[in-house]
């Protein structure tokens, strides 16, 4: 194995290079390598300064996340970083790419920091349910003002080099080649007679205002990072930095860092880190399958979805042609896109010039012939099979050979759509979520005949437009919406059983969902789901209570926020319980003779989630979803499922599958048994004392 840490000499300067591809993550081997290198340098009196750099595309991007599963092998972070900080000659970190987590902490343990002008520094540990555990909570507030340090650690967002320099984290931003710039900087230090400048010997900046600030941050995380354990632990460690001598503070940090990786929160977040990277690995498809080039995109339909999707491509610098049947639609669609961009300009996240650049990439046409040069064409008209088939027949005529034809349908049978073309192998589903320019998730629906390179192209395109692309096979609702079906069904049924909409939503939100499902319906438009169900009425359960509240609201014309009332009313835009709709649901429950169980918060959450999980197990069995972890990514990226619970399938594992099966079997007795039959896979895994994670491991062996 190549050496992960090497030392070279440039006269009196030693250059230590970490070379651990792909992102120089620190594991036991890197720590041991650093220990060996710095111990040797200490013993060498001819070395006057040390420059620490990284090979490849980035400075250390953090601790090796996999090591948290096995425990941190010796030597530990503190031991190695202390050795570096103790160096009798100045140590200069030279940072490029993204210094993250243990990488930023490594730079903090050095005496000076220089950075490439494109470098960024971040401490994203909270996003993994842990805290900076290599001295970051103690050293950062000694180098920059406490408030800025707290913001950096709480937000997890990387800071660019120039800003880091302003805040005191970086001593010099280097415009030229980094390694030689860092060596020159080291020589300047020596010429000025500067020696080691140890971070731990500095005072915490702004310690006098710490009590107030920490109290404010505690209140902030209690509200915005509800149900989480790592944010308060971070604040405890920073409080220790303020109140205790460095070494004692470090012990507080260490104790918390030892415990946090063992929490379900951290395991869930680490699971998602790898799950999000696994989604683009398709079993059976090797690296030899290359993506097609997508340099120009066509969109059919200038409505909300078409416009949002166009923005995704324009944002990635890819030209888009939108075709619509009516000039008025095109004009309206383009105006909406401009308005959306204008909002970003007003907010300050985009310049006028950028707005014009993006608008220049988007053109409209009434003529399908304008799509003849597109490499990828996405149909985004409303959900109507006949209309979509007509469009695909037209696209088949105008699209160039090799062009990929995608549909943004959320429910329809894409195999049926593909069959109207003479090129079914080039057809697939590209299910964006609304608003398409904002939402992270893209469901990529592989049809029976979709060719492997078309699938790989879709995954590649997802990355280019900064979406999380997850592959699903064809079925009603694919992964996301199919699992929403039992979730919403139970929420609505709970309303008929006497829980108010606010109680149902409150239970789900308290548990961690970003928004209660009934509030979501109000926001999206009550009629949307209702009309989809009406279109496939004959396939639905023969149950008069099935999604009845939504049907009632639609009949009344109370369609949610767009009409000012739905499950709730909206006086002055504020979501408020609506006595009238509650009375209407109660009357309907009476008419249908539905027992008034008045389910409590625990039952509401269990019914909604266990119904969803059971459907997830069916999707796995049917091969609609490739992996349990893909389902978790769909839900956390697209449906407001709390990341710290890891997604529905991870959550199921954390509850225990046997417990879930037992509850489902109980519900089969106390509720409507047609909905409460445990999926065979769920039952089998539960009986074997196994888990979805274990099943996935077996599958991919
Ligand atoms: N540990 C283990 N593997 C890692 C890793 C890490 N910290 N960071 C990245 N990787 C792996 C990825 O899993 C991926 O592997 P794969 O190719 O087998 O799927 C590969 O490196 C490349 O990563 P990306 O696909 O994400 O590459 P990008 O170029 O898109 O992004 C990055 C690079 C910005 C560095 C991104 O990978 C990232 O954000 N990494 C995580 C950084 C992080 O969270 N660090 C903190 C770790 S916790 C810590 O440091 C604790 C400390 O306080 C002790």
PDB file of C-alpha atoms and ligand atoms in Angstrom, residues 22-23 25 57 61-66 68 77 98 100-102 105 124-125 128 130-134 273-274 277 281, ligand 1:
ATOM      1  CA  UNK A  22     -10.232  10.086  -2.562  1.00  0.00           C
ATOM      2  CA  UNK A  23     -10.660  12.862   0.035  1.00  0.00           C
ATOM      3  CA  UNK A  25     -10.192  11.242   5.241  1.00  0.00           C
ATOM      4  CA  UNK A  57      -8.476  17.337  -4.824  1.00  0.00           C
ATOM      5  CA  UNK A  61     -12.300  16.136   4.393  1.00  0.00           C
ATOM      6  CA  UNK A  62     -12.726  14.837   7.907  1.00  0.00           C
ATOM      7  CA  UNK A  63     -12.451  11.749   9.976  1.00  0.00           C
ATOM      8  CA  UNK A  64     -13.101   8.530   8.098  1.00  0.00           C
ATOM      9  CA  UNK A  65     -16.785   8.150   8.878  1.00  0.00           C
ATOM     10  CA  UNK A  66     -16.571   4.360   8.657  1.00  0.00           C
ATOM     11  CA  UNK A  68     -17.128   5.405  13.944  1.00  0.00           C
ATOM     12  CA  UNK A  77      -6.874  12.300  17.406  1.00  0.00           C
ATOM     13  CA  UNK A  98     -12.648  21.543   1.562  1.00  0.00           C
ATOM     14  CA  UNK A 100     -13.963  19.460   6.881  1.00  0.00           C
ATOM     15  CA  UNK A 101     -14.426  18.088  10.384  1.00  0.00           C
ATOM     16  CA  UNK A 102     -11.208  16.453  11.566  1.00  0.00           C
ATOM     17  CA  UNK A 105      -9.435  20.515  13.369  1.00  0.00           C
ATOM     18  CA  UNK A 124     -20.189  19.515   9.644  1.00  0.00           C
ATOM     19  CA  UNK A 125     -20.146  17.049  12.543  1.00  0.00           C
ATOM     20  CA  UNK A 128     -23.525  13.232  11.404  1.00  0.00           C
ATOM     21  CA  UNK A 130     -21.569  13.964  16.517  1.00  0.00           C
ATOM     22  CA  UNK A 131     -19.539  17.010  17.561  1.00  0.00           C
ATOM     23  CA  UNK A 132     -16.064  18.092  16.503  1.00  0.00           C
ATOM     24  CA  UNK A 133     -14.072  15.596  18.511  1.00  0.00           C
ATOM     25  CA  UNK A 134     -10.495  16.383  17.628  1.00  0.00           C
ATOM     26  CA  UNK A 273     -24.330   9.731   4.313  1.00  0.00           C
ATOM     27  CA  UNK A 274     -23.486   6.411   2.701  1.00  0.00           C
ATOM     28  CA  UNK A 277     -23.773   7.895  -2.199  1.00  0.00           C
ATOM     29  CA  UNK A 281     -24.575   2.370  -7.703  1.00  0.00           C
TER      30      UNK A 281
HETATM   31  N1  LIG B   1     -15.149   9.367   5.538  1.00  0.00           N
HETATM   32  C1  LIG B   1     -15.241   8.286   4.746  1.00  0.00           C
HETATM   33  N2  LIG B   1     -15.489   8.357   3.436  1.00  0.00           N
HETATM   34  C2  LIG B   1     -15.665   9.579   2.915  1.00  0.00           C
HETATM   35  C3  LIG B   1     -15.590  10.747   3.683  1.00  0.00           C
HETATM   36  C4  LIG B   1     -15.320  10.607   5.061  1.00  0.00           C
HETATM   37  N3  LIG B   1     -15.217  11.672   5.861  1.00  0.00           N
HETATM   38  N4  LIG B   1     -15.799  11.813   2.891  1.00  0.00           N
HETATM   39  C5  LIG B   1     -15.999  11.323   1.665  1.00  0.00           C
HETATM   40  N5  LIG B   1     -15.911   9.978   1.659  1.00  0.00           N
HETATM   41  C6  LIG B   1     -15.998   9.064   0.521  1.00  0.00           C
HETATM   42  C7  LIG B   1     -17.423   8.994  -0.017  1.00  0.00           C
HETATM   43  O1  LIG B   1     -18.166   8.004   0.661  1.00  0.00           O
HETATM   44  C8  LIG B   1     -17.175   8.647  -1.461  1.00  0.00           C
HETATM   45  O2  LIG B   1     -16.919   7.262  -1.527  1.00  0.00           O
HETATM   46  P1  LIG B   1     -17.439   6.413  -2.789  1.00  0.00           P
HETATM   47  O3  LIG B   1     -16.772   7.025  -3.969  1.00  0.00           O
HETATM   48  O4  LIG B   1     -17.023   5.046  -2.453  1.00  0.00           O
HETATM   49  O5  LIG B   1     -18.932   6.607  -2.803  1.00  0.00           O
HETATM   50  C9  LIG B   1     -15.871   9.357  -1.791  1.00  0.00           C
HETATM   51  O6  LIG B   1     -15.259   9.623  -0.531  1.00  0.00           O
HETATM   52  C10 LIG B   1     -16.040  10.677  -2.511  1.00  0.00           C
HETATM   53  O7  LIG B   1     -16.993  11.451  -1.815  1.00  0.00           O
HETATM   54  P2  LIG B   1     -18.155  12.226  -2.572  1.00  0.00           P
HETATM   55  O8  LIG B   1     -18.811  11.334  -3.547  1.00  0.00           O
HETATM   56  O9  LIG B   1     -19.009  12.855  -1.526  1.00  0.00           O
HETATM   57  O10 LIG B   1     -17.288  13.306  -3.362  1.00  0.00           O
HETATM   58  P3  LIG B   1     -17.579  14.837  -3.587  1.00  0.00           P
HETATM   59  O11 LIG B   1     -16.424  15.336  -4.354  1.00  0.00           O
HETATM   60  O12 LIG B   1     -18.958  15.050  -4.096  1.00  0.00           O
HETATM   61  O13 LIG B   1     -17.550  15.523  -2.131  1.00  0.00           O
HETATM   62  C11 LIG B   1     -16.709  16.007   0.059  1.00  0.00           C
HETATM   63  C12 LIG B   1     -16.385  15.539  -1.380  1.00  0.00           C
HETATM   64  C13 LIG B   1     -17.179  17.471   0.042  1.00  0.00           C
HETATM   65  C14 LIG B   1     -15.463  15.881   0.876  1.00  0.00           C
HETATM   66  C15 LIG B   1     -17.849  15.127   0.629  1.00  0.00           C
HETATM   67  O14 LIG B   1     -17.479  13.769   0.444  1.00  0.00           O
HETATM   68  C16 LIG B   1     -18.133  15.307   2.086  1.00  0.00           C
HETATM   69  O15 LIG B   1     -18.815  16.228   2.463  1.00  0.00           O
HETATM   70  N6  LIG B   1     -17.624  14.396   2.929  1.00  0.00           N
HETATM   71  C17 LIG B   1     -17.964  14.308   4.315  1.00  0.00           C
HETATM   72  C18 LIG B   1     -17.199  15.270   5.123  1.00  0.00           C
HETATM   73  C19 LIG B   1     -17.533  15.147   6.572  1.00  0.00           C
HETATM   74  O16 LIG B   1     -18.664  15.009   6.991  1.00  0.00           O
HETATM   75  N7  LIG B   1     -16.487  15.214   7.389  1.00  0.00           N
HETATM   76  C20 LIG B   1     -16.619  15.171   8.788  1.00  0.00           C
HETATM   77  C21 LIG B   1     -16.404  13.783   9.255  1.00  0.00           C
HETATM   78  S1  LIG B   1     -16.657  13.627  10.992  1.00  0.00           S
HETATM   79  C22 LIG B   1     -15.221  14.177  11.686  1.00  0.00           C
HETATM   80  O17 LIG B   1     -14.373  14.660  11.020  1.00  0.00           O
HETATM   81  C23 LIG B   1     -15.124  13.974  13.162  1.00  0.00           C
HETATM   82  C24 LIG B   1     -13.970  14.691  13.736  1.00  0.00           C
HETATM   83  O18 LIG B   1     -14.435  15.738  14.521  1.00  0.00           O
HETATM   84  C25 LIG B   1     -13.108  13.782  14.584  1.00  0.00           C
END
